[in-house]
Coordinates of N, CA and C in Angstrom, one line a residue:
M403 N -49.6 200.8 93.9 CA -50.5 199.7 93.8 C -51.3 199.8 92.5
L404 N -51.3 198.8 91.8 CA -52.0 198.7 90.5 C -53.3 198.1 90.6
L405 N -54.3 198.6 89.9 CA -55.6 198.0 89.9 C -55.7 197.2 88.6
A406 N -56.1 196.1 88.7 CA -56.3 195.2 87.5 C -57.7 195.4 87.0
L407 N -57.9 195.7 85.8 CA -59.2 195.8 85.2 C -59.5 194.6 84.4
D408 N -60.4 193.8 84.9 CA -60.7 192.6 84.1 C -62.1 192.8 83.5
G409 N -62.5 191.9 82.6 CA -63.7 192.1 81.9 C -65.0 192.0 82.7
S410 N -64.9 191.3 83.9 CA -66.1 191.1 84.7 C -66.5 192.4 85.4
T411 N -65.6 193.2 85.7 CA -65.9 194.5 86.4 C -66.7 195.4 85.4
G412 N -66.3 195.4 84.2 CA -67.0 196.2 83.1 C -68.3 195.7 82.9
I413 N -68.5 194.4 82.8 CA -69.8 193.8 82.6 C -70.7 194.0 83.7
N414 N -70.2 193.9 85.0 CA -71.0 194.2 86.1 C -71.5 195.6 86.2
S415 N -70.6 196.6 85.9 CA -71.0 198.0 85.8 C -72.0 198.2 84.8
F416 N -71.9 197.6 83.6 CA -72.8 197.8 82.5 C -74.2 197.2 82.9
A417 N -74.2 196.0 83.6 CA -75.4 195.4 84.0 C -76.1 196.2 85.0
Q418 N -75.4 196.8 86.0 CA -76.0 197.7 87.0 C -76.6 198.9 86.3
F419 N -75.8 199.5 85.4 CA -76.4 200.7 84.6 C -77.6 200.3 83.9
L420 N -77.6 199.2 83.2 CA -78.8 198.8 82.4 C -80.0 198.5 83.4
T421 N -79.8 197.9 84.5 CA -80.8 197.6 85.5 C -81.4 198.9 86.0
V422 N -80.6 199.9 86.4 CA -81.1 201.2 86.9 C -81.8 201.9 85.8
L423 N -81.4 201.8 84.5 CA -82.0 202.5 83.4 C -83.4 201.9 83.2
I424 N -83.5 200.6 83.2 CA -84.8 199.9 83.0 C -85.8 200.2 84.1
I425 N -85.3 200.3 85.4 CA -86.1 200.6 86.5 C -86.6 202.1 86.4
F426 N -85.7 203.0 85.9 CA -86.0 204.4 85.8 C -87.1 204.5 84.7
I427 N -87.0 203.8 83.6 CA -88.0 203.9 82.5 C -89.3 203.3 83.0
G428 N -89.2 202.3 83.8 CA -90.5 201.7 84.3 C -91.2 202.6 85.2
V429 N -90.5 203.3 86.1 CA -91.1 204.3 87.0 C -91.7 205.4 86.2
L430 N -91.0 205.9 85.2 CA -91.5 207.0 84.4 C -92.8 206.6 83.7
A431 N -92.8 205.4 83.1 CA -94.0 204.9 82.5 C -95.2 204.7 83.5
L432 N -94.9 204.2 84.6 CA -95.9 204.0 85.7 C -96.5 205.3 86.1
T433 N -95.6 206.3 86.3 CA -96.0 207.7 86.6 C -96.9 208.3 85.6
Y434 N -96.5 208.1 84.3 CA -97.3 208.7 83.2 C -98.7 208.1 83.1
F435 N -98.8 206.8 83.2 CA -100.1 206.1 83.0 C -100.9 206.4 84.3
T436 N -100.3 206.5 85.5 CA -101.1 206.8 86.7 C -101.6 208.2 86.6
T437 N -100.8 209.1 86.2 CA -101.3 210.5 86.0 C -102.4 210.7 85.0
R438 N -102.3 210.0 83.9 CA -103.4 210.0 82.9 C -104.7 209.4 83.5
W439 N -104.5 208.3 84.2 CA -105.7 207.7 84.7 C -106.4 208.6 85.8
V440 N -105.6 209.2 86.7 CA -106.2 210.1 87.7 C -106.8 211.3 87.0
A441 N -106.2 211.8 86.0 CA -106.8 213.0 85.3 C -108.1 212.7 84.7
S442 N -108.2 211.5 84.0 CA -109.4 211.1 83.4 C -110.5 210.8 84.4
Y443 N -110.1 210.3 85.5 CA -111.1 210.0 86.6 C -111.6 211.3 87.1
Q444 N -110.7 212.2 87.4 CA -111.1 213.5 88.0 C -112.0 214.3 87.0
K445 N -111.7 214.2 85.7 CA -112.4 214.9 84.7 C -113.9 214.3 84.6
G446 N -113.9 213.0 84.7 CA -115.2 212.4 84.7 C -116.1 212.8 85.9
K447 N -115.5 212.9 87.0 CA -116.2 213.3 88.2 C -116.7 214.7 88.1
M448 N -115.8 215.6 87.6 CA -116.2 217.0 87.5 C -117.3 217.2 86.5
M449 N -117.3 216.4 85.4 CA -118.3 216.6 84.3 C -119.7 216.0 84.7
S450 N -119.7 215.1 85.6 CA -120.9 214.4 85.9 C -121.7 215.0 87.0
G451 N -121.2 216.0 87.6 CA -121.9 216.6 88.8 C -122.8 217.7 88.4
N452 N -123.4 218.3 89.4 CA -124.4 219.4 89.2 C -123.8 220.7 89.5
I453 N -122.5 220.7 89.8 CA -121.8 222.0 90.1 C -120.8 222.3 89.0
Q454 N -120.9 223.6 88.6 CA -120.1 224.0 87.4 C -119.5 225.4 87.8
V455 N -118.2 225.6 87.6 CA -117.6 227.0 87.8 C -117.7 227.7 86.4
L456 N -118.5 228.8 86.4 CA -118.7 229.5 85.2 C -117.5 230.5 84.9
E457 N -117.1 231.2 86.0 CA -116.1 232.2 85.8 C -115.3 232.4 87.1
T458 N -114.0 232.7 87.0 CA -113.2 233.0 88.2 C -112.5 234.3 88.0
F459 N -112.5 235.1 89.0 CA -111.8 236.4 88.9 C -110.8 236.5 90.1
K460 N -109.5 236.7 89.9 CA -108.6 236.7 90.9 C -108.5 238.1 91.5
I461 N -108.7 238.3 92.8 CA -108.6 239.6 93.4 C -107.2 239.9 93.9
T462 N -106.7 239.0 94.7 CA -105.3 239.0 95.2 C -104.8 237.6 95.1
Q463 N -103.6 237.4 95.7 CA -103.0 236.1 95.5 C -103.8 234.9 96.0
N464 N -104.5 235.1 97.1 CA -105.3 234.0 97.8 C -106.8 234.3 97.8
K465 N -107.3 235.3 97.0 CA -108.7 235.7 97.1 C -109.3 235.7 95.7
Y466 N -110.4 235.1 95.5 CA -111.1 235.0 94.2 C -112.6 235.2 94.4
I467 N -113.2 235.7 93.3 CA -114.6 235.7 93.2 C -115.0 234.7 92.1
Q468 N -116.0 233.8 92.4 CA -116.4 232.9 91.4 C -117.9 233.0 91.1
I469 N -118.2 232.7 89.9 CA -119.6 232.5 89.6 C -119.8 231.1 89.3
I470 N -120.7 230.4 90.1 CA -120.9 229.0 90.0 C -122.4 228.7 89.7
R471 N -122.6 227.6 89.0 CA -123.9 227.1 88.8 C -124.1 225.8 89.6
V472 N -125.1 225.8 90.5 CA -125.4 224.6 91.3 C -126.9 224.2 90.9
G473 N -127.0 223.2 90.1 CA -128.3 222.8 89.6 C -128.8 223.8 88.7
N474 N -129.9 224.4 89.0 CA -130.5 225.5 88.1 C -130.3 226.9 88.7
H475 N -129.5 227.0 89.8 CA -129.3 228.3 90.4 C -127.8 228.7 90.1
V476 N -127.7 230.1 90.0 CA -126.3 230.6 89.8 C -126.0 231.5 91.0
Y477 N -124.8 231.3 91.6 CA -124.4 232.0 92.8 C -123.0 232.7 92.5
T478 N -122.8 233.8 93.3 CA -121.4 234.3 93.3 C -120.9 234.0 94.7
I479 N -119.6 233.6 94.8 CA -119.0 233.3 96.0 C -117.6 234.0 96.1
A480 N -117.2 234.3 97.3 CA -115.9 234.8 97.5 C -115.0 233.7 98.2
I481 N -113.9 233.5 97.6 CA -113.0 232.4 98.2 C -111.7 233.0 98.7
G482 N -111.5 232.8 100.0 CA -110.3 233.3 100.6 C -109.4 232.1 101.0
K483 N -108.3 232.4 101.7 CA -107.4 231.3 102.1 C -108.1 230.2 102.8
D484 N -108.9 230.5 103.8 CA -109.5 229.5 104.6 C -111.0 229.6 104.6
T485 N -111.6 230.5 103.8 CA -113.1 230.7 103.9 C -113.7 230.7 102.5
I486 N -115.0 230.4 102.4 CA -115.8 230.6 101.3 C -117.0 231.3 101.7
T487 N -117.4 232.4 101.1 CA -118.5 233.2 101.5 C -119.5 233.4 100.3
L488 N -120.7 233.2 100.6 CA -121.8 233.3 99.6 C -122.0 234.8 99.5
L489 N -121.8 235.4 98.3 CA -122.1 236.8 98.1 C -123.6 237.0 97.6
G490 N -124.1 236.1 96.9 CA -125.5 236.2 96.5 C -125.9 235.4 95.3
E491 N -127.2 235.3 95.0 CA -127.6 234.6 93.9 C -127.9 235.6 92.8
I492 N -127.6 235.2 91.6 CA -127.9 236.0 90.4 C -128.7 235.2 89.4
S493 N -129.3 236.0 88.5 CA -130.2 235.3 87.5 C -129.3 235.0 86.3
E494 N -129.8 234.0 85.5 CA -129.1 233.6 84.3 C -129.0 234.8 83.3
D495 N -130.0 235.7 83.3 CA -130.0 236.9 82.4 C -128.8 237.8 82.7
E496 N -128.4 237.9 83.9 CA -127.3 238.8 84.3 C -125.9 238.3 83.9
I497 N -125.8 237.1 83.4 CA -124.5 236.5 83.1 C -124.2 236.7 81.7
H498 N -123.0 237.2 81.4 CA -122.5 237.4 80.0 C -121.1 236.6 80.0
I499 N -121.2 235.4 79.5 CA -119.9 234.6 79.4 C -119.3 234.8 78.0
Q500 N -118.0 235.2 78.0 CA -117.3 235.5 76.8 C -116.3 234.4 76.5
E501 N -116.3 234.0 75.3 CA -115.2 233.0 74.9 C -114.0 233.8 74.6
D502 N -112.8 233.2 75.0 CA -111.5 233.9 74.7 C -111.2 233.7 73.2
S503 N -111.7 234.6 72.4 CA -111.5 234.5 71.0 C -110.2 235.0 70.6
N504 N -109.5 235.8 71.5 CA -108.1 236.3 71.2 C -107.1 235.2 71.1
F505 N -107.3 234.1 71.8 CA -106.4 233.0 71.9 C -107.0 231.8 71.3
P506 N -106.4 231.3 70.2 CA -106.9 230.1 69.6 C -106.7 228.9 70.5
K507 N -107.6 227.9 70.4 CA -107.6 226.7 71.2 C -106.5 225.8 70.6
M508 N -105.5 225.4 71.4 CA -104.5 224.5 71.0 C -104.3 223.4 72.0
D509 N -103.9 222.2 71.5 CA -103.6 221.2 72.4 C -102.1 221.3 72.7
F510 N -101.6 220.5 73.6 CA -100.2 220.6 74.1 C -99.2 220.4 72.9
K511 N -99.5 219.5 72.1 CA -98.6 219.2 71.0 C -98.4 220.4 70.1
Q512 N -99.5 221.1 69.7 CA -99.4 222.3 68.9 C -98.6 223.4 69.6
L513 N -98.8 223.5 70.9 CA -98.2 224.5 71.7 C -96.7 224.3 71.8
L514 N -96.3 223.0 71.9 CA -94.9 222.6 71.9 C -94.2 222.9 70.6
E515 N -94.9 222.6 69.5 CA -94.4 222.8 68.2 C -94.1 224.3 68.0
N516 N -95.1 225.1 68.4 CA -94.9 226.6 68.3 C -93.7 227.1 69.1
A517 N -93.6 226.5 70.3 CA -92.4 227.0 71.1 C -91.1 226.5 70.5
K518 N -91.1 225.3 69.9 CA -89.8 224.9 69.3 C -89.5 225.8 68.1
S519 N -90.5 226.1 67.2 CA -90.2 226.9 66.1 C -89.8 228.3 66.4
T520 N -90.4 228.8 67.5 CA -90.0 230.2 68.0 C -88.5 230.2 68.5
K521 N -88.2 229.1 69.2 CA -86.8 229.0 69.8 C -85.8 228.9 68.7
F522 N -86.1 228.1 67.7 CA -85.1 227.8 66.6 C -85.0 229.0 65.6
K523 N -86.0 229.9 65.6 CA -85.9 231.0 64.7 C -84.9 232.1 65.2
K524 N -84.7 232.1 66.5 CA -83.8 233.1 67.1 C -82.4 232.9 66.8

């Protein structure tokens, strides 16, 4: 049994491929812009509040100690899988916040360029 290939089958296949490709690109663009919008919204919410996480120290996989500022008070809290426990209040004088001077601040584009140059050097 022979299959006849006519021009309309190829055109239909190409049209279907083109339609799926356009939908795929549209979904990617929608996802990108939605993610950026949600991130900027969340960042705005975090910056406008009176609560600030000053430092986090990981004890185990699901347990952390955090130093947080709530208004003008500074607290240490322990965070577990299902619990948060107040360890105590500390004064501003007892806090020594260090900047990570060992690691230069880079945006994602710079980080990607560094990774590309390292990969191609090998």
